[in-house]
Coordinates of C-alpha atoms in Angstrom, one line a residue:
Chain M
X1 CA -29.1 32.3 -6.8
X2 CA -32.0 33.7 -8.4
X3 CA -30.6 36.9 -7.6
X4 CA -27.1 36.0 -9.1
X5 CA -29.2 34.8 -12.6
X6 CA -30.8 38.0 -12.8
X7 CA -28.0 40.0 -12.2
X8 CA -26.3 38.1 -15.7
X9 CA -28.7 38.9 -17.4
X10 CA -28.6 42.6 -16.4
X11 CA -25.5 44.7 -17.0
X12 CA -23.5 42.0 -15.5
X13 CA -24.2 40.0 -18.8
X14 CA -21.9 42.7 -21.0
X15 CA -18.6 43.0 -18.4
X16 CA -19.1 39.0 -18.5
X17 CA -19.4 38.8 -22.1
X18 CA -16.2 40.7 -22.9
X19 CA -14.0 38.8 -20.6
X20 CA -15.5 35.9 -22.2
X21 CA -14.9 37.1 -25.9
X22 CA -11.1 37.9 -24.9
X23 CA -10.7 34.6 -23.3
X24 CA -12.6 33.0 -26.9
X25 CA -10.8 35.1 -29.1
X26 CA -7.4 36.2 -27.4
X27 CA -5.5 32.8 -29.0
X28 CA -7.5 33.5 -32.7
X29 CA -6.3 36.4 -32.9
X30 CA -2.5 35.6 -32.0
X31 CA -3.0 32.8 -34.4
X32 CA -4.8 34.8 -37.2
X33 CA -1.9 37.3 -37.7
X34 CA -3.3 40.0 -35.6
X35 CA -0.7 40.2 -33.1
X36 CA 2.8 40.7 -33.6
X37 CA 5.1 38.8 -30.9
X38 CA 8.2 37.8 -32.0
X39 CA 9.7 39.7 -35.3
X40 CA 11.8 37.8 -37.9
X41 CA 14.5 39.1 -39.8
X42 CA 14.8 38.4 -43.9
X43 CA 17.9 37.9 -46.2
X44 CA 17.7 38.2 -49.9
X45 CA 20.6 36.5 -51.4
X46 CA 21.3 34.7 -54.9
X47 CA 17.5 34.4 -56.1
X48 CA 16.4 32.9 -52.3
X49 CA 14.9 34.5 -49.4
X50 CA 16.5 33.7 -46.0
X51 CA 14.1 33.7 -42.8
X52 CA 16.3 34.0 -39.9
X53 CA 13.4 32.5 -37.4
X54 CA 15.6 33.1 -34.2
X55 CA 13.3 32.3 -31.8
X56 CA 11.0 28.7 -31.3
X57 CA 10.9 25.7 -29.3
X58 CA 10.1 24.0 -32.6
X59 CA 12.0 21.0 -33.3
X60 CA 10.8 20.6 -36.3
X61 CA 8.8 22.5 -39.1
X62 CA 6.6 22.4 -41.8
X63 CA 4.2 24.1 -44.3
X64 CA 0.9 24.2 -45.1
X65 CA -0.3 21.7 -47.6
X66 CA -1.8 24.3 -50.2
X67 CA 1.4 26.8 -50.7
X68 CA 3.6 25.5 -53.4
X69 CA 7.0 26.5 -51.6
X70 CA 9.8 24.5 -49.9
X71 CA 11.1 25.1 -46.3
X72 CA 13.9 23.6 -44.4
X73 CA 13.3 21.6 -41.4
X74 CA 14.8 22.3 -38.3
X75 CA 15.9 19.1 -36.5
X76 CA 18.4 16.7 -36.7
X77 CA 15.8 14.0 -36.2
X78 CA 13.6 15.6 -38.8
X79 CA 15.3 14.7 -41.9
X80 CA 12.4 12.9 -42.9
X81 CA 11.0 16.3 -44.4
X82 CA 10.1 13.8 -47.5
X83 CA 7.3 13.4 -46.0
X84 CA 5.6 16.5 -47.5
X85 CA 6.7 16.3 -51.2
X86 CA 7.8 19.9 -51.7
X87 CA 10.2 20.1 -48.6
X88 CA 13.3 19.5 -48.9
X89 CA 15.1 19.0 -45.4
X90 CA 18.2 19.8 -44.0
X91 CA 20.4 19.4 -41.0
X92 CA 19.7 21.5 -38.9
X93 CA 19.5 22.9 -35.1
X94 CA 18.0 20.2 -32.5
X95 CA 16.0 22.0 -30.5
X96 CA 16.3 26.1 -30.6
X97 CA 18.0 27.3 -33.6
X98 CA 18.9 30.5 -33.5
X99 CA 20.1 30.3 -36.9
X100 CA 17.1 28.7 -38.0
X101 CA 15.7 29.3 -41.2
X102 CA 13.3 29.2 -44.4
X103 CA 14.3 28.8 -47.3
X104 CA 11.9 30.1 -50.4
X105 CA 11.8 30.6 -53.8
X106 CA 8.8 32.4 -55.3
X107 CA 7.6 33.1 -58.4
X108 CA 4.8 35.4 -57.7
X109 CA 4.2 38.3 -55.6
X110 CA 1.6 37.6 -52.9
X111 CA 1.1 37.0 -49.3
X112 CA 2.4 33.9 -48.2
X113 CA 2.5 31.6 -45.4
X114 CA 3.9 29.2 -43.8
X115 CA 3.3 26.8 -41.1
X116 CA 5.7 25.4 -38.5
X117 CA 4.4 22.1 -36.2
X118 CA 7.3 20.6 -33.3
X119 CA 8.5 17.8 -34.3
X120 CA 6.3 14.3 -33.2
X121 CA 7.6 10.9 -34.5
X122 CA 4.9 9.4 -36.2
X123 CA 2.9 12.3 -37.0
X124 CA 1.8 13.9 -40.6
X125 CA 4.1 16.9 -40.1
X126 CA 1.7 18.7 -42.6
X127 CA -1.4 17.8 -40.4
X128 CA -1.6 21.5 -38.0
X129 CA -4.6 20.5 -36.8
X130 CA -2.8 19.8 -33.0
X131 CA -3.1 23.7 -33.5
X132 CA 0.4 23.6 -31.7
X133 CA 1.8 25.3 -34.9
X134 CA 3.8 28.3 -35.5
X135 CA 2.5 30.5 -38.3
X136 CA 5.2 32.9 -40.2
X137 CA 3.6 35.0 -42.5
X138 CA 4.8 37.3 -45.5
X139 CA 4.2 39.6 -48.3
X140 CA 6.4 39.0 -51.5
X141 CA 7.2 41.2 -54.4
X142 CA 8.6 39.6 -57.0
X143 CA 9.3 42.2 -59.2
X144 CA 11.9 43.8 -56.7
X145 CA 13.3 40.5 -54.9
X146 CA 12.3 41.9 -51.9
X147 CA 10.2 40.5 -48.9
X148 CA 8.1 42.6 -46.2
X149 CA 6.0 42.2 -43.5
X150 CA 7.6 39.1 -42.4
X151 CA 6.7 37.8 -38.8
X152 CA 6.2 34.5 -37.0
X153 CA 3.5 34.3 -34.8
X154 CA 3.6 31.5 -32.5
X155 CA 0.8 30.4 -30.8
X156 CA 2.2 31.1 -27.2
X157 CA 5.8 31.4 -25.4
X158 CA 8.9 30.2 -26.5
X159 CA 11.2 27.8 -23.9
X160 CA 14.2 28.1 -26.0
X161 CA 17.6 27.2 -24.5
X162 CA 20.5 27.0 -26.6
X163 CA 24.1 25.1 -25.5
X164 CA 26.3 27.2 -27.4
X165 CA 27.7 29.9 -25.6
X166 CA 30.7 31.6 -24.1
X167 CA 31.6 30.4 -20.9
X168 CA 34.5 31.7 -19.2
X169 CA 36.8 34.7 -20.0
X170 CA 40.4 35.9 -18.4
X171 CA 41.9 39.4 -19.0
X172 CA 45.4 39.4 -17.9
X173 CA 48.5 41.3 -19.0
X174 CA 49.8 44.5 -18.5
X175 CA 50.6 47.1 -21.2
X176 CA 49.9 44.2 -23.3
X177 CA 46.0 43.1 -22.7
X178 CA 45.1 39.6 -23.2
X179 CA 42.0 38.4 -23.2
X180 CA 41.2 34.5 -23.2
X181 CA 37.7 33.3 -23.9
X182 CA 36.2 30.0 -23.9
X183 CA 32.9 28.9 -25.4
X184 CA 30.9 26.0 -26.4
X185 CA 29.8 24.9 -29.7
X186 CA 27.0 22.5 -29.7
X187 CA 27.2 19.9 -32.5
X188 CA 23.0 20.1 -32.7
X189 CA 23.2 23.9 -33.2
X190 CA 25.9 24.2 -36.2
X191 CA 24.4 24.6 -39.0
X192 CA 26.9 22.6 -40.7
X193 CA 25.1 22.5 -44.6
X194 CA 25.6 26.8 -44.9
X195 CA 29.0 27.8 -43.7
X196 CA 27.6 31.8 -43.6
X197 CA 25.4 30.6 -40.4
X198 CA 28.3 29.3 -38.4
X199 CA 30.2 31.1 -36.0
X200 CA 33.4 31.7 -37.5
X201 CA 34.8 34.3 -35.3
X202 CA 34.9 35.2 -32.1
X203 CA 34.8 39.0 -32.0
X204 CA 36.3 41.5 -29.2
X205 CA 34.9 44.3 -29.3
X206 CA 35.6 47.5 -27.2
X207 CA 35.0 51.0 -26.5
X208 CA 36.5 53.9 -24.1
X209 CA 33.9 55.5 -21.7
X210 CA 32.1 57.3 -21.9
X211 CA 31.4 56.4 -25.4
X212 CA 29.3 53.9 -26.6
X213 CA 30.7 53.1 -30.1
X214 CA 32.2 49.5 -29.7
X215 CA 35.0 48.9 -32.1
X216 CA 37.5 45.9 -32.0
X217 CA 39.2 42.8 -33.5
X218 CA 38.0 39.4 -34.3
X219 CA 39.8 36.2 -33.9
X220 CA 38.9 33.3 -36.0
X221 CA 37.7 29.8 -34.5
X222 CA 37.0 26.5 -36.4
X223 CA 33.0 25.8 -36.6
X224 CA 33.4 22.0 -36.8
X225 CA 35.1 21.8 -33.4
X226 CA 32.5 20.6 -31.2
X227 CA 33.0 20.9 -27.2
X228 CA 34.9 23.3 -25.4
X229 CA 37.4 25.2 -26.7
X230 CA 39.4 28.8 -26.2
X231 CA 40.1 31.5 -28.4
X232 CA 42.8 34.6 -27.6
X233 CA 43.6 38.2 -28.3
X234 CA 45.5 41.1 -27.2
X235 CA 45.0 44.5 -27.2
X236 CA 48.0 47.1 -26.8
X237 CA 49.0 50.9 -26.7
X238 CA 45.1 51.4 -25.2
X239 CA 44.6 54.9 -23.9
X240 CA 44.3 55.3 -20.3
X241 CA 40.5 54.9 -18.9
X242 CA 38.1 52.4 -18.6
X243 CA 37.1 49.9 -21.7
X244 CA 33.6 48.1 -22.0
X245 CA 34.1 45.0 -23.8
X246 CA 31.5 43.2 -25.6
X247 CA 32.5 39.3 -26.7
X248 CA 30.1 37.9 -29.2
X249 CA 30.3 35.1 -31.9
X250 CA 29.9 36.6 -35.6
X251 CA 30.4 35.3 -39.0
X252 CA 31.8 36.8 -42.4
X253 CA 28.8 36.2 -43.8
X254 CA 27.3 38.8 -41.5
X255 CA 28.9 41.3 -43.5
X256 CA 26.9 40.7 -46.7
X257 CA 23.3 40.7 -45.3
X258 CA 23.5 37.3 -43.1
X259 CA 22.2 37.2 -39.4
X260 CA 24.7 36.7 -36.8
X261 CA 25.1 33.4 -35.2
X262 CA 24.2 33.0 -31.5
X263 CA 23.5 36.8 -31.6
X264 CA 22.0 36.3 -27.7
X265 CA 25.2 34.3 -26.4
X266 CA 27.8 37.0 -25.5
X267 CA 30.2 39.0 -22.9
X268 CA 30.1 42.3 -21.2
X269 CA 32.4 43.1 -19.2
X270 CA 35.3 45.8 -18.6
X271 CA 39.1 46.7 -17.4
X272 CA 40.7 49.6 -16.7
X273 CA 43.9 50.7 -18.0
X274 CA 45.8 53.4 -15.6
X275 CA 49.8 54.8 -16.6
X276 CA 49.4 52.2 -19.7
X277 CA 48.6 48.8 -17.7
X278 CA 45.9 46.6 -17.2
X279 CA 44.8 47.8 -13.2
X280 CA 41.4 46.7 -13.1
X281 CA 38.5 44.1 -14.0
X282 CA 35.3 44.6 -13.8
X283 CA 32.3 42.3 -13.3
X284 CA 31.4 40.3 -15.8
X285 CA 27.6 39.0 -17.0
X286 CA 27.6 36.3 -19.4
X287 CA 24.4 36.0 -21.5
X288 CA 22.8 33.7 -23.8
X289 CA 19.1 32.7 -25.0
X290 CA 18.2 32.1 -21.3
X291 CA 19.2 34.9 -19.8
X292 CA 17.4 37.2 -22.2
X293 CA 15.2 38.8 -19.8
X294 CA 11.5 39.3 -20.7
X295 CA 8.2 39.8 -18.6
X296 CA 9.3 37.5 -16.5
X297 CA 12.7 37.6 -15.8
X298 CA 13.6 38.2 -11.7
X299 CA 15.5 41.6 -11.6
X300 CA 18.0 41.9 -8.9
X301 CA 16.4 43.0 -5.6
X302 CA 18.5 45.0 -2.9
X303 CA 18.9 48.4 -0.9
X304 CA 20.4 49.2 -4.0
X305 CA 17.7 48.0 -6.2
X306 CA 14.5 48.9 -5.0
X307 CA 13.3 49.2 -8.6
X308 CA 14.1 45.9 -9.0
X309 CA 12.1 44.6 -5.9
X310 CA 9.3 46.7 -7.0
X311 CA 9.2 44.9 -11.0
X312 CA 9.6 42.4 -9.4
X313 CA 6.5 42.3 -7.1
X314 CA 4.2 44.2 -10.2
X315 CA 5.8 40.8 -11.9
X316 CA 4.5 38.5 -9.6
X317 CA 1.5 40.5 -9.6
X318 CA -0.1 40.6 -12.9
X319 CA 2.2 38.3 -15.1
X320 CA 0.7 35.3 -15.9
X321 CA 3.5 32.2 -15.0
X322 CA 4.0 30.2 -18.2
X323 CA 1.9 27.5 -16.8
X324 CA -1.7 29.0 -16.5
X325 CA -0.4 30.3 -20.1
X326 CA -0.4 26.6 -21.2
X327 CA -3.2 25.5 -19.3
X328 CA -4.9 28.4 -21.3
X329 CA -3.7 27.3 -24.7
X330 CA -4.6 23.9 -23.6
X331 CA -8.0 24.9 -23.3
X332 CA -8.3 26.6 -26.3
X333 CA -7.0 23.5 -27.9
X334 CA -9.5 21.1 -26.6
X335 CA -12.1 23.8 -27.7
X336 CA -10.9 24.2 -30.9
X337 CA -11.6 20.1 -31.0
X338 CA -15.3 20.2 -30.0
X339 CA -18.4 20.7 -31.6
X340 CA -19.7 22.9 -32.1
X341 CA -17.0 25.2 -31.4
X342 CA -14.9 23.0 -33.8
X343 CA -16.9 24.6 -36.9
X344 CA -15.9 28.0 -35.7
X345 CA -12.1 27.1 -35.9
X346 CA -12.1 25.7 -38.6
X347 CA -14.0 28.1 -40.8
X348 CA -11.7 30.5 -39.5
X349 CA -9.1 28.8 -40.5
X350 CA -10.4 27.6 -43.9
X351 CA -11.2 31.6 -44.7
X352 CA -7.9 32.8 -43.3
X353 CA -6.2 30.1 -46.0
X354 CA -8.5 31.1 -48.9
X355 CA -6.1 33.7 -49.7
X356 CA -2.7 31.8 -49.0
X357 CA -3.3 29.2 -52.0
X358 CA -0.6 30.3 -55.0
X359 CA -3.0 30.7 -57.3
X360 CA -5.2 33.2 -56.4
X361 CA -3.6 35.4 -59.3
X362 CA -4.0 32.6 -61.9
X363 CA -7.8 33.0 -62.2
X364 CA -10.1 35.2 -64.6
X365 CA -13.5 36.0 -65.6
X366 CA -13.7 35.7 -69.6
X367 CA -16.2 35.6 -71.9
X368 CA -16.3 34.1 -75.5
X369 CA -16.7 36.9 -78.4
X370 CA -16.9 35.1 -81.8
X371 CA -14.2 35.3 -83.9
X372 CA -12.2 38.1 -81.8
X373 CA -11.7 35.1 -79.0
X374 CA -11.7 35.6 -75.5
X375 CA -12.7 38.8 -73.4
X376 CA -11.3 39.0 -70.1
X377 CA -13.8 40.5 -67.7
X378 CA -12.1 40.5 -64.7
X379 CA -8.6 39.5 -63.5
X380 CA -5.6 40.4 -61.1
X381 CA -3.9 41.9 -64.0
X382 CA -6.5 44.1 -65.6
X383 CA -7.5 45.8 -62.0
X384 CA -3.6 45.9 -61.1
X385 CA -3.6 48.3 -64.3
X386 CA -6.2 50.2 -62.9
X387 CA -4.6 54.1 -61.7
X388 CA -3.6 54.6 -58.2
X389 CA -4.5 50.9 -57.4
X390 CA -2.6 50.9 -54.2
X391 CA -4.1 53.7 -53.0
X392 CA -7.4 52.7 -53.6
X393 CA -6.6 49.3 -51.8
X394 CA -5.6 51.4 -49.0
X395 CA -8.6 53.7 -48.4
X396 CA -11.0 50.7 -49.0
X397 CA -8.9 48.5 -46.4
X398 CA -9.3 51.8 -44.1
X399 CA -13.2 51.5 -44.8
X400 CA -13.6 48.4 -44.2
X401 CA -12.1 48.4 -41.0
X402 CA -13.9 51.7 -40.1
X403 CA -16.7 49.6 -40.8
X404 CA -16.0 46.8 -38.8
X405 CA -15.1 49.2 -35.5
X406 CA -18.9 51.1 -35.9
X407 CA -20.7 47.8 -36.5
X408 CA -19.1 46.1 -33.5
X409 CA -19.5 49.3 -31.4
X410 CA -23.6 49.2 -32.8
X411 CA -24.0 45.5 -31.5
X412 CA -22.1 46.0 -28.4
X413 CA -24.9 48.5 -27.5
X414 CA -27.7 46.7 -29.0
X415 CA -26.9 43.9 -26.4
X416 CA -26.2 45.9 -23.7
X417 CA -29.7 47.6 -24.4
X418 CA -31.7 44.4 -24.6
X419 CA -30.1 43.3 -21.1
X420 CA -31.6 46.3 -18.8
X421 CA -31.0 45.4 -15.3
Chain H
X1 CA -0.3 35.8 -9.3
X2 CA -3.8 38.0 -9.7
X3 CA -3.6 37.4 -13.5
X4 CA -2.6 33.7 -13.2
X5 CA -5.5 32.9 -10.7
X6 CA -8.1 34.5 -13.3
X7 CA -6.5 32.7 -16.3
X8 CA -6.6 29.2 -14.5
X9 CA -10.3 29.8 -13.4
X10 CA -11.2 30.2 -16.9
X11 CA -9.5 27.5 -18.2
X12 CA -10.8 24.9 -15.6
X13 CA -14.5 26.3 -15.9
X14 CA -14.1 25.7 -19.8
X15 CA -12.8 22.7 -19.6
X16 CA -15.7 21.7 -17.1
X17 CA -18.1 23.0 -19.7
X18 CA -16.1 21.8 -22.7
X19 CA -16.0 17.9 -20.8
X20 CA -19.8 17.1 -22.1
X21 CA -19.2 18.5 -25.6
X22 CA -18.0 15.3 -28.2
X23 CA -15.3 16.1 -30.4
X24 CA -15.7 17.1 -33.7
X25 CA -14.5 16.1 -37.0
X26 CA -14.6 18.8 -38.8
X27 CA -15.9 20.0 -42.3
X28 CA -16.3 18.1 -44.7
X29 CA -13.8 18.1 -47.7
X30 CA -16.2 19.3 -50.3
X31 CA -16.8 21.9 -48.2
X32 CA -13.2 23.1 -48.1
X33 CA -12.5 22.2 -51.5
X34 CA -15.3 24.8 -52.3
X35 CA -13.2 27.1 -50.1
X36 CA -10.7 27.1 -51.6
X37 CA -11.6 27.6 -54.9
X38 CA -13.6 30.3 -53.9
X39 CA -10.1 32.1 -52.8
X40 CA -8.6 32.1 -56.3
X41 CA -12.1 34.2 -57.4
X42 CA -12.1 36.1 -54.3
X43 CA -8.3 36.8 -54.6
X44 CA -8.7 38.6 -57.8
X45 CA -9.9 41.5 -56.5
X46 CA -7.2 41.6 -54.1
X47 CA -5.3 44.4 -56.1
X48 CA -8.4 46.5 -55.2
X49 CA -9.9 45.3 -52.3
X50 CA -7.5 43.7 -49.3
X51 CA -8.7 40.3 -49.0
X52 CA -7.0 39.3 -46.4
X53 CA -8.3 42.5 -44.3
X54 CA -11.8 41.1 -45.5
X55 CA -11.3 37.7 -44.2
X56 CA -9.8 39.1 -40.8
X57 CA -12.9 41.1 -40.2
X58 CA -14.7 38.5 -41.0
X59 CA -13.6 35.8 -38.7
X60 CA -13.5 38.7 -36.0
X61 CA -17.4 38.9 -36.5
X62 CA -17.9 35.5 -36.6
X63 CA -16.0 34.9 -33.3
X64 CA -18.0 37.9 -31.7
X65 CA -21.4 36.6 -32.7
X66 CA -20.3 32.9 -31.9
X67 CA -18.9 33.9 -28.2
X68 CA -22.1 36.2 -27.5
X69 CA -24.5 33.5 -28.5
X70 CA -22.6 31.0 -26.9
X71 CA -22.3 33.1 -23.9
X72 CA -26.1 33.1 -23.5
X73 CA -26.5 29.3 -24.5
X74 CA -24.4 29.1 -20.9
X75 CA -26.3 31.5 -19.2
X76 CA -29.6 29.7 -20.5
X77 CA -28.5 26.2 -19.6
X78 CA -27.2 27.4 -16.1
X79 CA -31.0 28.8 -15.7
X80 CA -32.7 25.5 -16.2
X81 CA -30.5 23.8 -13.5
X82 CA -33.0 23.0 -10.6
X83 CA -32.6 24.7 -7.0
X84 CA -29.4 26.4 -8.9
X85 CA -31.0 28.3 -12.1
X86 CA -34.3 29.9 -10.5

């Protein structure tokens, strides 16, 4: 054992010390804003920006204390968004929403940032201290209306499942083609406060091999009926050849900037038309938000798929299963909630929010001078006037982080120096 | 499966470890009240100097120092153990 000791404190010590700095820092820096995992898409209509957040087990949401915004909640049991004063709740998805939403109206450009916590009866929804939060993060410009850089981060995977979907489909006919669908729309997933977010339509939409541009028709459904219903078209005079055909749920509202409803629940499938008739169906895959296939996901394994078998053992290999992933996060929880480690967290946290607080523009550095009043010194206005600001911000960013790289790279050593074996 | 096994070692050794540390209660409120007024001073130079990027390197140095010097608190304490450390 003396041996073993020795051999830490040798080279040992630095392969060590990196595994354990990824395992300390690998959840900080997902949480920080380092790591990109699951993108968001942003709306700009009528003087509000619109997060689709299409992704999130969260059933519920809020913000962090300090930014003056409003967001929507996400849960029909979280209508209680009065809690935090400057919310303002809406009915919304139960569980995944996949047309979720945040709602904002700001007045100043900045980074901003919000933060999402699941939904606990009985808990301060503004308290993120649970650290099971979801952070979604942005950079404003008021002067153009327009929003960038917009992500959510969450903390770790998503177990989203979502009712609404299609569930059956029937091509029959002959010169004629008809096409019978049937889907399910949940009554927690319709959005039922903004009419642009509900599925509206059901669209069919086809294209002649070999190419790949799907064109089609859409066929109107009625959002507010709940359950199981079916929707028809027909298609006629088709050329001869084989059609793929894509059914998917879409909106009007998609046409003027909105996301599409339920864009992961859809059809694919396709017929063949021979001397003018339907002759053939092929097989048909029906997908929705569970059977979008990520790391994962089990590919079809056969003679005929040996690429699948092999993915699928590299899979099984080096994937972690979602459960050592929430034992991990678990663990980085209960360290986060220690001392001294606590202190760590929490500082990060505290400096990572130093920035997010509305105000950071409002400030300035004046001094008094006699009868010609105040002298401003120093303020967010004066050095935005200075020339070629932005690229000045830029190069000093790039410096910094420069920097950063050769100092960590000059410690790394110094450590690995002092440890000889 | 190789992946998995090393991420539940890890966690189950931390939370060994972890298990004799008490919980914490965090800064006090003057101290983030000074925090966050030192952001709207600090965020005034942001049109020159990327605060945000300043604060990230930050807490990535503090986490590097903090892991290496925790690291070898773990190292030390697992030294003093008798029949074990020596």
């Amino acid at each position: 054992m003396k041996i073993i000791v020795k051999q830490i404190s040798g080279r040992t010590f630095v392969g060590v010390a990196v595994l354990f700095i990824g395992f300390m820092m690998a959840p900080a820096i997902v949480s920080a804003g380092y790591v990109q995992i699951f993108p968001s898409e942003v709306y700009y209509t009528s003087g509000e920006v619109l997060w689709d957040v299409t992704a999130g087990d969260m059933e519920g949401m809020t913000y962090s204390n300090n930014v003056a915004h409003r967001a929507f909640c996400a849960s029909r049991e979280f209508d209680s968004c009065a809690g935090s004063p400057s919310t303002n709740g809406v009915t919304a998805p139960e569980d995944i929403f996949s047309v979720g939403f945040v709602n904002t109206t700001d007045t100043a450009s900045g980074d901003y940032y919000y933060t999402f916590s699941p939904y606990n009866p009985g808990a301060d929804f503004s308290d993120c201290s649970s650290k099971d939060c979801y952070y979604f993060t942005y950079e404003w410009d008021n002067d153009n209306k327009t929003a960038s850089n917009g992500v959510v981060i969450p903390e770790y995977g998503f177990n989203a499942i979502t009712e609404t979907r299609f569930t059956d489909i029937t091509i029959t006919g002959t010169s004629t083609v008809l096409i019978d669908v049937e889907y399910f729309l949940s009554e927690n997933e319709i959005n039922t406060s903004i009419a642009e977010f509900n599925p509206t339509v059901v669209n069919f939409n086809i294209a002649l091999r070999p190419e790949t541009e799907f064109s089609g028709q859409g066929e109107s459904i009625d959002p507010s009926v709940f359950g199981t219903s079916t929707v028809q078209t027909s298609f006629a005079g088709l050329d001869d050849g084989t059609y793929d055909l894509m059914v998917e749920f879409g909106n009007a509202g998609q046409l003027f900037g909105m996301p599409q409803p339920f864009k992961y629940s859809y059809i694919y499938t396709d017929f063949t038309i021979a001397s003018g008739t339907l002759s053939a169906v092929g097989n048909t895959e029906f997908y929705d938000y569970t059977s979008r296939i990520d790391g994962t996901t089990e590919r079809p394994c056969g003679l005929t798929d040996i690429g699948g078998c092999i993915i699928n053992a590299f899979v099984y290999m080096f994937v972690p299963s979602s459960q050592s992933i929430a034992n991990f996060t678990d663990t980085y929880d209960t360290l986060s909630g220690k001392f001294p480690f606590a202190y760590l967290t929490d500082f990060r946290d505290s400096i990572g929010g130093i920035y997010t607080d509305g105000t950071v523009h409002s400030l300035e550095l004046t001094v008094p001078f006699g009868t010609f009043g105040d002298i401003t010194l120093l303020s967010a206005e004066l050095l935005e006037s200075v020339p070629y600001s932005d690229l000045i911000r830029t190069i000093v960013g790039a410096v910094l982080w420069f920097m950063f790289g050769a100092q960590m790279w000059r410690r790394t050593q110094t450590i690995f120096n002092h440890n000889p074996q | 499966m190789i992946i998995s096994a090393f991420i539940s070692l890890a966690s189950i050794i931390v939370s060994i470890i972890l298990a004799v540390f008490p919980a914490s209660d965090g800064f006090p409120d003057e101290f983030n009240g000074a925090l966050a007024s030192l952001g709207g001073y600090v965020g005034m130079l942001d049109p020159l100097v990327p605060v945000s990027t300043v604060s990230t390197i930050l807490t990535l140095v503090l986490l590097y120092e903090f892991t290496v010097f925790s690291f070898k608190g773990i190292v030390w304490a697992y030294s003093k153990i008798p029949l074990m450390g020596r």
